Short mmCIF file of C-alpha atoms and ligand atoms in Angstrom, two decimals:
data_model
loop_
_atom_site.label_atom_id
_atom_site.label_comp_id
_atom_site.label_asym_id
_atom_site.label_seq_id
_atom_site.Cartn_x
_atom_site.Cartn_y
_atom_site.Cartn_z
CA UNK A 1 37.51 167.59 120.74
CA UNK A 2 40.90 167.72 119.31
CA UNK A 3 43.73 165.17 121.36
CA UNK A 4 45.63 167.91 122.54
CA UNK A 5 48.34 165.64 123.57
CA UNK A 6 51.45 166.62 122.30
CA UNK A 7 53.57 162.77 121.87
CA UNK A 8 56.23 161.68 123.24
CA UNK A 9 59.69 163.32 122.36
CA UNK A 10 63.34 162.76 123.35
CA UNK A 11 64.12 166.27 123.88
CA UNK A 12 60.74 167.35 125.94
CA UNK A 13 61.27 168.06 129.33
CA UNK A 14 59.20 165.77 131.84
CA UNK A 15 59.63 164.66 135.02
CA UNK A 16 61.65 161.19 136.54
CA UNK A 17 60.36 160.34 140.05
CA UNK A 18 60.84 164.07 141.91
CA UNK A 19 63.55 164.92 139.40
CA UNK A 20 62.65 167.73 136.44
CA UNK A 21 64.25 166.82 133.53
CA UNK A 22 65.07 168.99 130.87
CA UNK A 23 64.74 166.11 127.92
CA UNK A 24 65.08 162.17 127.74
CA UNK A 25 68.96 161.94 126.95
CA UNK A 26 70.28 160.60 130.35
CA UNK A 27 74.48 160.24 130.65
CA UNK A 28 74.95 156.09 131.67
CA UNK A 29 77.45 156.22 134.28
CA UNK A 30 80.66 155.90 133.08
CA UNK A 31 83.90 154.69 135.41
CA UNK A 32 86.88 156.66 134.25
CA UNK A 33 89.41 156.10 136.66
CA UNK A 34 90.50 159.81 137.44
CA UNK A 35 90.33 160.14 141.36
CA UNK A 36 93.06 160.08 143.41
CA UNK A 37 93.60 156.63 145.46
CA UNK A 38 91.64 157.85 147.96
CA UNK A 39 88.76 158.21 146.30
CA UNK A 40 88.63 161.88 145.81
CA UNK A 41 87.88 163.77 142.14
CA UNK A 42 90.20 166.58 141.25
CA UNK A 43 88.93 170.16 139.45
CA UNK A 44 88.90 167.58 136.18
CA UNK A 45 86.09 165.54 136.96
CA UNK A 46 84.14 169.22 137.67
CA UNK A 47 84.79 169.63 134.24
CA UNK A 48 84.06 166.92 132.81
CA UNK A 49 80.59 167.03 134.11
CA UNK A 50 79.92 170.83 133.51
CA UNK A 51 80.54 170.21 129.81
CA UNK A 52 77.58 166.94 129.97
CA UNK A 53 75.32 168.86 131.65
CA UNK A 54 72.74 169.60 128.95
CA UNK A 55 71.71 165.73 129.13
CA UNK A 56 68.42 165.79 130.78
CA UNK A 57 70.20 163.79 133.90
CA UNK A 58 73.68 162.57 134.40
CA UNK A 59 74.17 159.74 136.15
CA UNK A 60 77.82 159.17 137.77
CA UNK A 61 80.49 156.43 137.55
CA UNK A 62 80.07 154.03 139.92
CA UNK A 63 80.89 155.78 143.40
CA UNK A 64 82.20 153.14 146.10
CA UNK A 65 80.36 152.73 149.59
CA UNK A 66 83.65 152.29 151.47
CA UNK A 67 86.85 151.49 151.13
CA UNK A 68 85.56 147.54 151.03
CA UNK A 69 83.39 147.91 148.38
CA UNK A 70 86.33 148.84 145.90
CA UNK A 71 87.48 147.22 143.46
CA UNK A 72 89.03 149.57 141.04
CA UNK A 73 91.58 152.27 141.50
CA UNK A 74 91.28 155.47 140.78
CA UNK A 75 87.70 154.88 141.12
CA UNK A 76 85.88 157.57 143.44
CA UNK A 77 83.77 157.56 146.73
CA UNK A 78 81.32 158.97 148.46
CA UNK A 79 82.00 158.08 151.98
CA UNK A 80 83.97 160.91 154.03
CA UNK A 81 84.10 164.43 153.76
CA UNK A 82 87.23 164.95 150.77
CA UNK A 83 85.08 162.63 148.65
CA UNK A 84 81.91 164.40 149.68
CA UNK A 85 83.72 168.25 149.60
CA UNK A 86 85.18 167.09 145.69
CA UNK A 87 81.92 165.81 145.09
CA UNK A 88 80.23 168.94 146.14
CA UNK A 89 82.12 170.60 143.35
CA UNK A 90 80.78 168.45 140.39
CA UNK A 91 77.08 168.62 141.53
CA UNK A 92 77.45 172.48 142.01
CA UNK A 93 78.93 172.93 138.51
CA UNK A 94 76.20 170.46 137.03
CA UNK A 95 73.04 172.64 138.62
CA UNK A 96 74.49 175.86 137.44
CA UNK A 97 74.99 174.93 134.05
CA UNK A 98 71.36 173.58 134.01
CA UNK A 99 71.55 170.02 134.30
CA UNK A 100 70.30 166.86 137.43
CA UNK A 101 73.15 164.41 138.89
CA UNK A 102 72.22 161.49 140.18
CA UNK A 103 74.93 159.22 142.48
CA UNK A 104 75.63 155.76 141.49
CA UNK A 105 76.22 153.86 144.09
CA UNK A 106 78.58 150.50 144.34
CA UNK A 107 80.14 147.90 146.03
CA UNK A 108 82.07 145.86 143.98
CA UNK A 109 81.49 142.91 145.78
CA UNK A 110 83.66 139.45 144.90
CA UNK A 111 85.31 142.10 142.05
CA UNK A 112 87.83 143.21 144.19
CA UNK A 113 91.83 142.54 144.81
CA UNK A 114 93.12 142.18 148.48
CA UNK A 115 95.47 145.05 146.95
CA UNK A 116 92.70 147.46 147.38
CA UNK A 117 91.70 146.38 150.64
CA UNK A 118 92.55 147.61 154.60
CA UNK A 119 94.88 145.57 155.78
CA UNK A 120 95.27 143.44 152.43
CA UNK A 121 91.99 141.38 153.55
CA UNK A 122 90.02 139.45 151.42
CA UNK A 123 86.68 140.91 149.03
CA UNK A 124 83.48 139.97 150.95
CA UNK A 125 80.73 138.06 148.29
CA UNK A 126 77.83 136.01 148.82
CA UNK A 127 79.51 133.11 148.73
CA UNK A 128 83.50 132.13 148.55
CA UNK A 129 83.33 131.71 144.31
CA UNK A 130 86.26 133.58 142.71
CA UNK A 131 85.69 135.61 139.56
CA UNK A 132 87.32 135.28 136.40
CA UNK A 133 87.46 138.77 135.74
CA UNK A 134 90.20 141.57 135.35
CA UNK A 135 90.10 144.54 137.76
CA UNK A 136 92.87 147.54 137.74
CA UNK A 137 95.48 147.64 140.54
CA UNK A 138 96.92 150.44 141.98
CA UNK A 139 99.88 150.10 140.08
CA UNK A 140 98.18 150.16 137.18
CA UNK A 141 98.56 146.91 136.02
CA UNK A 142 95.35 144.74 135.75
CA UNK A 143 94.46 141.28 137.98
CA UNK A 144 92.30 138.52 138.63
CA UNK A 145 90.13 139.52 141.54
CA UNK A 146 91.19 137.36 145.09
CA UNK A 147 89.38 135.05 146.23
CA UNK A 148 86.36 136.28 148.57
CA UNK A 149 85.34 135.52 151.62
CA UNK A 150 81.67 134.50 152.09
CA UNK A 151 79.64 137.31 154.32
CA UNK A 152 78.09 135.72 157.46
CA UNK A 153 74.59 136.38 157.91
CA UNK A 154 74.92 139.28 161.00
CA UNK A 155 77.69 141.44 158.68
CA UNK A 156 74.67 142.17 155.70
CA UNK A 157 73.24 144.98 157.70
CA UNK A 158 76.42 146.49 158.33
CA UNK A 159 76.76 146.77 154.57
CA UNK A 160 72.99 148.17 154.55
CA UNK A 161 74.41 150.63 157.05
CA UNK A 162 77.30 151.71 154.43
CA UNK A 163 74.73 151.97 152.07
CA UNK A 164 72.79 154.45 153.87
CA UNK A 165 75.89 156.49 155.13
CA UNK A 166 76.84 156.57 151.43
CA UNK A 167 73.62 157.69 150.82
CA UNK A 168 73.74 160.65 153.42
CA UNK A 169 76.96 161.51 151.92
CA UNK A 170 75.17 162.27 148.95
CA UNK A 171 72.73 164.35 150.47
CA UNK A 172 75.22 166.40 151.77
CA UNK A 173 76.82 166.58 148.50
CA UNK A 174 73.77 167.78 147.03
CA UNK A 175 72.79 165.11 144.42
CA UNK A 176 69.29 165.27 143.15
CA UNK A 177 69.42 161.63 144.03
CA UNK A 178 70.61 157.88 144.16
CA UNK A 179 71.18 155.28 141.34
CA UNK A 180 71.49 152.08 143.14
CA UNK A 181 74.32 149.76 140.93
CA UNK A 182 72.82 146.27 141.25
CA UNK A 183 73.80 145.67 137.86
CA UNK A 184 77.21 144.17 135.39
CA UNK A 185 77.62 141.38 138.14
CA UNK A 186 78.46 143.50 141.49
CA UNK A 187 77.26 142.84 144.96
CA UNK A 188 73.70 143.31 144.98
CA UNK A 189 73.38 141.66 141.50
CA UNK A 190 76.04 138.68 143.03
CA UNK A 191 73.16 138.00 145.51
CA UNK A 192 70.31 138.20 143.00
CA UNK A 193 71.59 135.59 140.74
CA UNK A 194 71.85 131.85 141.53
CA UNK A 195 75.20 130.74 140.01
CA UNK A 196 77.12 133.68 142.30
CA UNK A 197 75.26 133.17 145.30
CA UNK A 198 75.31 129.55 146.92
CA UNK A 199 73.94 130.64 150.55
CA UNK A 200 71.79 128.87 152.61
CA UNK A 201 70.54 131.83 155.03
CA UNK A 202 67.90 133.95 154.59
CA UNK A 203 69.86 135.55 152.04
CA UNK A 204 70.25 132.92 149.43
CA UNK A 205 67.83 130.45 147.73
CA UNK A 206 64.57 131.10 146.69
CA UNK A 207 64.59 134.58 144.37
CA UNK A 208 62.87 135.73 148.24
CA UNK A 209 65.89 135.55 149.59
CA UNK A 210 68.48 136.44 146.95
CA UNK A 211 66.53 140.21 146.43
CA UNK A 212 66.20 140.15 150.29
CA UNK A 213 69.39 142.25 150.75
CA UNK A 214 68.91 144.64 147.49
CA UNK A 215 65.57 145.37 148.48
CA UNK A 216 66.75 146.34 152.06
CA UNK A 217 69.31 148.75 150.65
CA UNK A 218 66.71 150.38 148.36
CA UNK A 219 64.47 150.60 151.34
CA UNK A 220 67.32 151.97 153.72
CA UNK A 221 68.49 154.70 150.63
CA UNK A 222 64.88 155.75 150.57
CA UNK A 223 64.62 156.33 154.25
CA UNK A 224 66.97 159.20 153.55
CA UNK A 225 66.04 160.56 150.48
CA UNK A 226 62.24 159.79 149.82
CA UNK A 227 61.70 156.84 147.31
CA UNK A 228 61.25 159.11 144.11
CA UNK A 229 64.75 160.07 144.35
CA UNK A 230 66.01 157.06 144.19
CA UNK A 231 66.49 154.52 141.17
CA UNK A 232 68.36 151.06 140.58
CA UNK A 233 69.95 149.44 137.83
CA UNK A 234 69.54 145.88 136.39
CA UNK A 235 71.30 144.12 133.62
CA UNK A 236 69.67 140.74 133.38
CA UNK A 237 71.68 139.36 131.16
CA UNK A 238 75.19 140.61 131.38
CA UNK A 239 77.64 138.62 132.00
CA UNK A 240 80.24 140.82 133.45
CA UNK A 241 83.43 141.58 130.95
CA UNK A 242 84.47 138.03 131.77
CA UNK A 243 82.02 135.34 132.24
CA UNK A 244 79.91 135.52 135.31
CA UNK A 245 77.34 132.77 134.79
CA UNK A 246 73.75 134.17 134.27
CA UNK A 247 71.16 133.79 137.01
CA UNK A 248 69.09 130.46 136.11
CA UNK A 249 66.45 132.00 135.29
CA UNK A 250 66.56 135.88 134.51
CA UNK A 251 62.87 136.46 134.04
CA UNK A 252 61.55 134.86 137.06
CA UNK A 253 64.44 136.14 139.48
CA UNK A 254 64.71 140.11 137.93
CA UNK A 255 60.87 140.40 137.12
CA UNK A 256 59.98 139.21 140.47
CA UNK A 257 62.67 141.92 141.65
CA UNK A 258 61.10 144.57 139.17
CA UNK A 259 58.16 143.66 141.07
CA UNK A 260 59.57 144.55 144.49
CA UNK A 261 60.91 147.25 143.77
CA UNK A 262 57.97 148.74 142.21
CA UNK A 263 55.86 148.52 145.71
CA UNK A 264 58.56 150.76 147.09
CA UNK A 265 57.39 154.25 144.26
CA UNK A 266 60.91 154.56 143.40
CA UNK A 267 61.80 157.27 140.59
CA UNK A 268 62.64 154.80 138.18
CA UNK A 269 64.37 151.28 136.70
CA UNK A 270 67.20 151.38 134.43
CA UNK A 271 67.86 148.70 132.37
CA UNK A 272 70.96 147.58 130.83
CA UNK A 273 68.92 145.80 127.45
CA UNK A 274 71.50 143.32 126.35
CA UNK A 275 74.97 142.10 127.55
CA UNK A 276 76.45 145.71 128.63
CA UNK A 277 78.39 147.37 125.80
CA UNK A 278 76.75 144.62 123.17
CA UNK A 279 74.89 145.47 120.61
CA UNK A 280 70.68 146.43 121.56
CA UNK A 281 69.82 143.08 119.90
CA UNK A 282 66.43 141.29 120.53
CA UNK A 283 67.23 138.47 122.99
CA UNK A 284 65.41 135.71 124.84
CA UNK A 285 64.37 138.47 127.81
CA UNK A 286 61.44 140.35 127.42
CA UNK A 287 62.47 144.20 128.96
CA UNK A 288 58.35 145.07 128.50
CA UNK A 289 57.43 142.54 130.54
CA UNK A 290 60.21 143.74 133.45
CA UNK A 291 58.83 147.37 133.07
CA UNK A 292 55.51 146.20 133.50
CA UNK A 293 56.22 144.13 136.84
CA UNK A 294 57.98 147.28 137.81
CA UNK A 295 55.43 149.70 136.47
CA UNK A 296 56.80 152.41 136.90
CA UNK A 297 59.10 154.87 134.61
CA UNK A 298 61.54 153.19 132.72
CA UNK A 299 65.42 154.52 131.32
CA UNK A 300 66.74 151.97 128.93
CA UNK A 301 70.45 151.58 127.58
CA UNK A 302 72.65 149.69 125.58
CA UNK A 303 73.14 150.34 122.39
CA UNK A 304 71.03 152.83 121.42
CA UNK A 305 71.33 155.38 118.57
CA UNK A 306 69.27 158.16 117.25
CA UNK A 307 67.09 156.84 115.67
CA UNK A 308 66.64 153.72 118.03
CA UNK A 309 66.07 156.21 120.20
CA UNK A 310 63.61 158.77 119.05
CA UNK A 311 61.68 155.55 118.39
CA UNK A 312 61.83 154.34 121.86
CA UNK A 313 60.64 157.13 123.58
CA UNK A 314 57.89 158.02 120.66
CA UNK A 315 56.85 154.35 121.16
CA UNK A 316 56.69 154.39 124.82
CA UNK A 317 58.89 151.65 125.41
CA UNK A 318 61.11 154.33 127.96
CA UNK A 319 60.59 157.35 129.29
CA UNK A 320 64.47 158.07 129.38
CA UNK A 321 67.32 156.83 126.74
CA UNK A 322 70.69 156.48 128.86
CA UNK A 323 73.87 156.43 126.44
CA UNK A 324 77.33 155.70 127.38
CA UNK A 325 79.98 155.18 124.80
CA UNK A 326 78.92 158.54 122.92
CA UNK A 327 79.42 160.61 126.21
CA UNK A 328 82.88 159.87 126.50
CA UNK A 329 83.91 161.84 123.07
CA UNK A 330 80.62 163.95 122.50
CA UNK A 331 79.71 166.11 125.74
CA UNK A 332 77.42 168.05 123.67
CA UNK A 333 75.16 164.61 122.61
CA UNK A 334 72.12 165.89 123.31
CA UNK A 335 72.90 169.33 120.86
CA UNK A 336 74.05 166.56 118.07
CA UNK A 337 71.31 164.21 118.56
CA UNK A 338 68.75 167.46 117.97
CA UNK A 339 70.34 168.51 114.78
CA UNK A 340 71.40 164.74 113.18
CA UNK A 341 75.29 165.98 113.48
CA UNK A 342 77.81 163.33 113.71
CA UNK A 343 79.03 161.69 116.61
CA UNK A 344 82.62 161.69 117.35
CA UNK A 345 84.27 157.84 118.33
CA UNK A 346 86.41 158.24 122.10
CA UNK A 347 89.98 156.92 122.01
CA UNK A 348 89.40 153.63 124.11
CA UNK A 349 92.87 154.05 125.47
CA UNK A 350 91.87 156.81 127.37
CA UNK A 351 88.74 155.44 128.80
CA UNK A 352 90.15 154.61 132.19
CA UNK A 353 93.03 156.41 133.85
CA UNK A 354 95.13 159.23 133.01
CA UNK A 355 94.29 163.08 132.56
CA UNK A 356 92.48 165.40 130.71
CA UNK A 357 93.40 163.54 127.56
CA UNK A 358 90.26 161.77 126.52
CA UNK A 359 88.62 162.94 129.44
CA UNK A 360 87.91 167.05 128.83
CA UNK A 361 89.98 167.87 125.77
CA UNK A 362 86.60 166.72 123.41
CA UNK A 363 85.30 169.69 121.17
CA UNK A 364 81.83 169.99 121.08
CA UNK A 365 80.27 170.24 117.29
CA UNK A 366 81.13 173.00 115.72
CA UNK A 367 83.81 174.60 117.83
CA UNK A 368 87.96 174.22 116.41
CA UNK A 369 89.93 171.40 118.09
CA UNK A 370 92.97 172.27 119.85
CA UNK A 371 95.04 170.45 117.58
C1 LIG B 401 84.26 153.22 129.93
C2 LIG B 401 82.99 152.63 130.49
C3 LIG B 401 82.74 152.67 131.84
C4 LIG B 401 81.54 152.17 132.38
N1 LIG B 401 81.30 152.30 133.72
C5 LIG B 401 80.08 151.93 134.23
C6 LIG B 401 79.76 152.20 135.59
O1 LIG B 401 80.53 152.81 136.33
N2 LIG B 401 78.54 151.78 136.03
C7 LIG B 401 77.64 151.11 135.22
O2 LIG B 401 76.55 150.74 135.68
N3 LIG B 401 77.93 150.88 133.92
C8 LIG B 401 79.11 151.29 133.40
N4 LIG B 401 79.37 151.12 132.06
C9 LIG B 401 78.29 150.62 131.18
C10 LIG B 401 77.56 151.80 130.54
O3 LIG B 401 76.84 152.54 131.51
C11 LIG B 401 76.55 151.32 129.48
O4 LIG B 401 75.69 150.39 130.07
C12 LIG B 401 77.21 150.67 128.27
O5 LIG B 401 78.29 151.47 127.79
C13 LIG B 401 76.21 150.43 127.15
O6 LIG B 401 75.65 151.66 126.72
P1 LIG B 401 76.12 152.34 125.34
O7 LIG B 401 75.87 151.32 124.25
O8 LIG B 401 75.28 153.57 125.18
O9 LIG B 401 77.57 152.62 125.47
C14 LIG B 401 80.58 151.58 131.52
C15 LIG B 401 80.84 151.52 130.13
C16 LIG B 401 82.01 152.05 129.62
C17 LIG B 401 82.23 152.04 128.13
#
């Protein structure tokens, strides 16, 4: 008999964990730095995700667990009722214009300023190691994060706890599920590697004990929403936009990780292939071989064009292509990517802060500018 099977394409619908996709384009979340200091989106940011939501699934900026876990302004949250009520907003435009939203969720970790924190106290990290980093202030000007305070051992389930309110929040502001950030150097991924976290509890050490607390916040977000509604995020070998050291060794630690994680049937892994916002180069880390430990569906970014991307999913290699950069000045990718049109470049000035400059104000192909 004929093999029916019809291959692999990046615009056929299929199916990530629970989630029905309507084709492989996925939106990488993207901070933009457009909520209001407390954390809440305006109208804009409903926009701004009604006109992406023909990507098969949009997943959001980085979304902070509390008022701790920032380390941004402007950045938004997802941890009382304004964020949840704004929130609300963007996921009801989203479904009626046809498309999934997934919630990132962060804590920032060591990346954070006592500017942005109650009471001016310090960032909480695995261990007291300052970054060399730049975050943005409230005042817009940009910082070396503070030094951090080391968490004792009895505060880590009170950050699980966060986690999981977070994650109810989300519920409530009916996502169609969770992307867990433990990627680009934040909390969870400060705890994975070795040079970030010196502890000496059952929370650092052997790789054990450095996933210990990511895997318990996977587990936690999963007791609320069912595992196949909930992903997570690596980026092996990213070293942050400054230079947090890599983890000694990023096969063992994030394949053994991969590993875990797979036991728990989770929707999928998303992988950051490369330093974030690098080129996709071949490296030293084999991204197959982290899939397979995993072994189960697979979104890859960084990098990734067309063509690159056709490939990948033809190929196998993922079921999902996430792209980032070419969101921010083309909300009608997925449209472009069918018919070979051009992509438009965003004005990196406007990536983080301000209005709807940058932000709303791109055409999609076809249609007149406003200029
Ligand atoms: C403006 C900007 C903001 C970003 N914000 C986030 C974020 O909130 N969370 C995250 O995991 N990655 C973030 N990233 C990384 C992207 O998701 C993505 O990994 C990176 O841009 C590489 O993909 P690309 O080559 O398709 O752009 C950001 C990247 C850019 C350019």
């Amino acid at each position: 008999m004929m093999n029916q099977q019809v291959p692999n394409n990046l615009f056929s619908p299929t199916k990530i964990g629970a989630i029905d996709v309507s084709n492989r384009v996925a939106m990488a979340p993207l901070t933009r730095s457009r909520a209001d200091m407390e954390g809440v989106h305006s109208e804009l940011a409903v926009e701004y995700y009604r006109q992406r939501a023909s990507a098969g699934l949009i997943i959001t900026e980085a979304t902070n667990i509390s008022q701790e876990g920032r380390g941004y302004a402007f950045t938004p949250g997802i941890y009382n009722d304004a964020q949840i009520a704004a929130w609300r907003k963007v996921t009801d435009a989203v479904h009626e214009a046809g498309g999934k939203i997934v919630c990132q969720l962060w804590h920032v970790g060591r990346m954070s300023h006592v500017d942005l924190q109650e009471n001016n106290v310090a960032p909480v990290a695995p261990s007291a190691i300052q970054a060399d980093e730049l975050i943005f202030l409230p005042d817009q000007t940009q910082a070396r994060p503070s030094m951090p305070r080391a968490l004792e051992t009895d505060e880590i389930p009170r950050i699980v706890e966060d986690y999981r309110n977070a994650a109810r929040c989300a519920r409530d502001a009916n996502f169609d599920g969770i992307e867990v950030h433990a990627a680009n150097c934040y909390l969870l991924d400060q705890f994975i590697r070795d040079s970030t976290n010196r502890r000496t509890d059952k929370y650092g050490g052997s790789v054990e004990n450095r996933t210990r607390f990511p895997v318990d916040v996977v587990t936690a977000i999963s007791e609320i929403w069912g595992p196949d509604r909930v992903g997570v995020r690596l980026s092996p070998i990213t070293r942050a936009v400054g230079d947090t050291p890599l983890d000694s060794d990023p096969q063992g630690t994030y394949g053994y990780l991969a590993k875990r994680l797979g036991s728990l049937g989770l929707a999928y892994l998303h992988c950051v292939e490369g330093q974030t916002r690098g080129p996709n180069a071949a490296s030293n880390f084999d991204f197959m071989e982290l899939r397979a430990s995993f072994g189960g569906q697979y979104i890859a970014n960084n990098g990734y064009d067309r063509d690159l991307a056709v490939k990948a999913v033809h190929s196998g290699h993922a079921d999902m292509i996430a792209f980032g950069q070419a969101y921010i000045a083309n909300p009608d990718l997925v449209e472009r990517l069918k018919i070979g049109a051009p992509l438009a470049d965003g004005v990196k000035s406007t990536y983080y802060g301000g209005g709807a400059e940058g932000y709303t104000d791109y055409p999609t192909f076809g249609s007149k500018t406003s200029s």
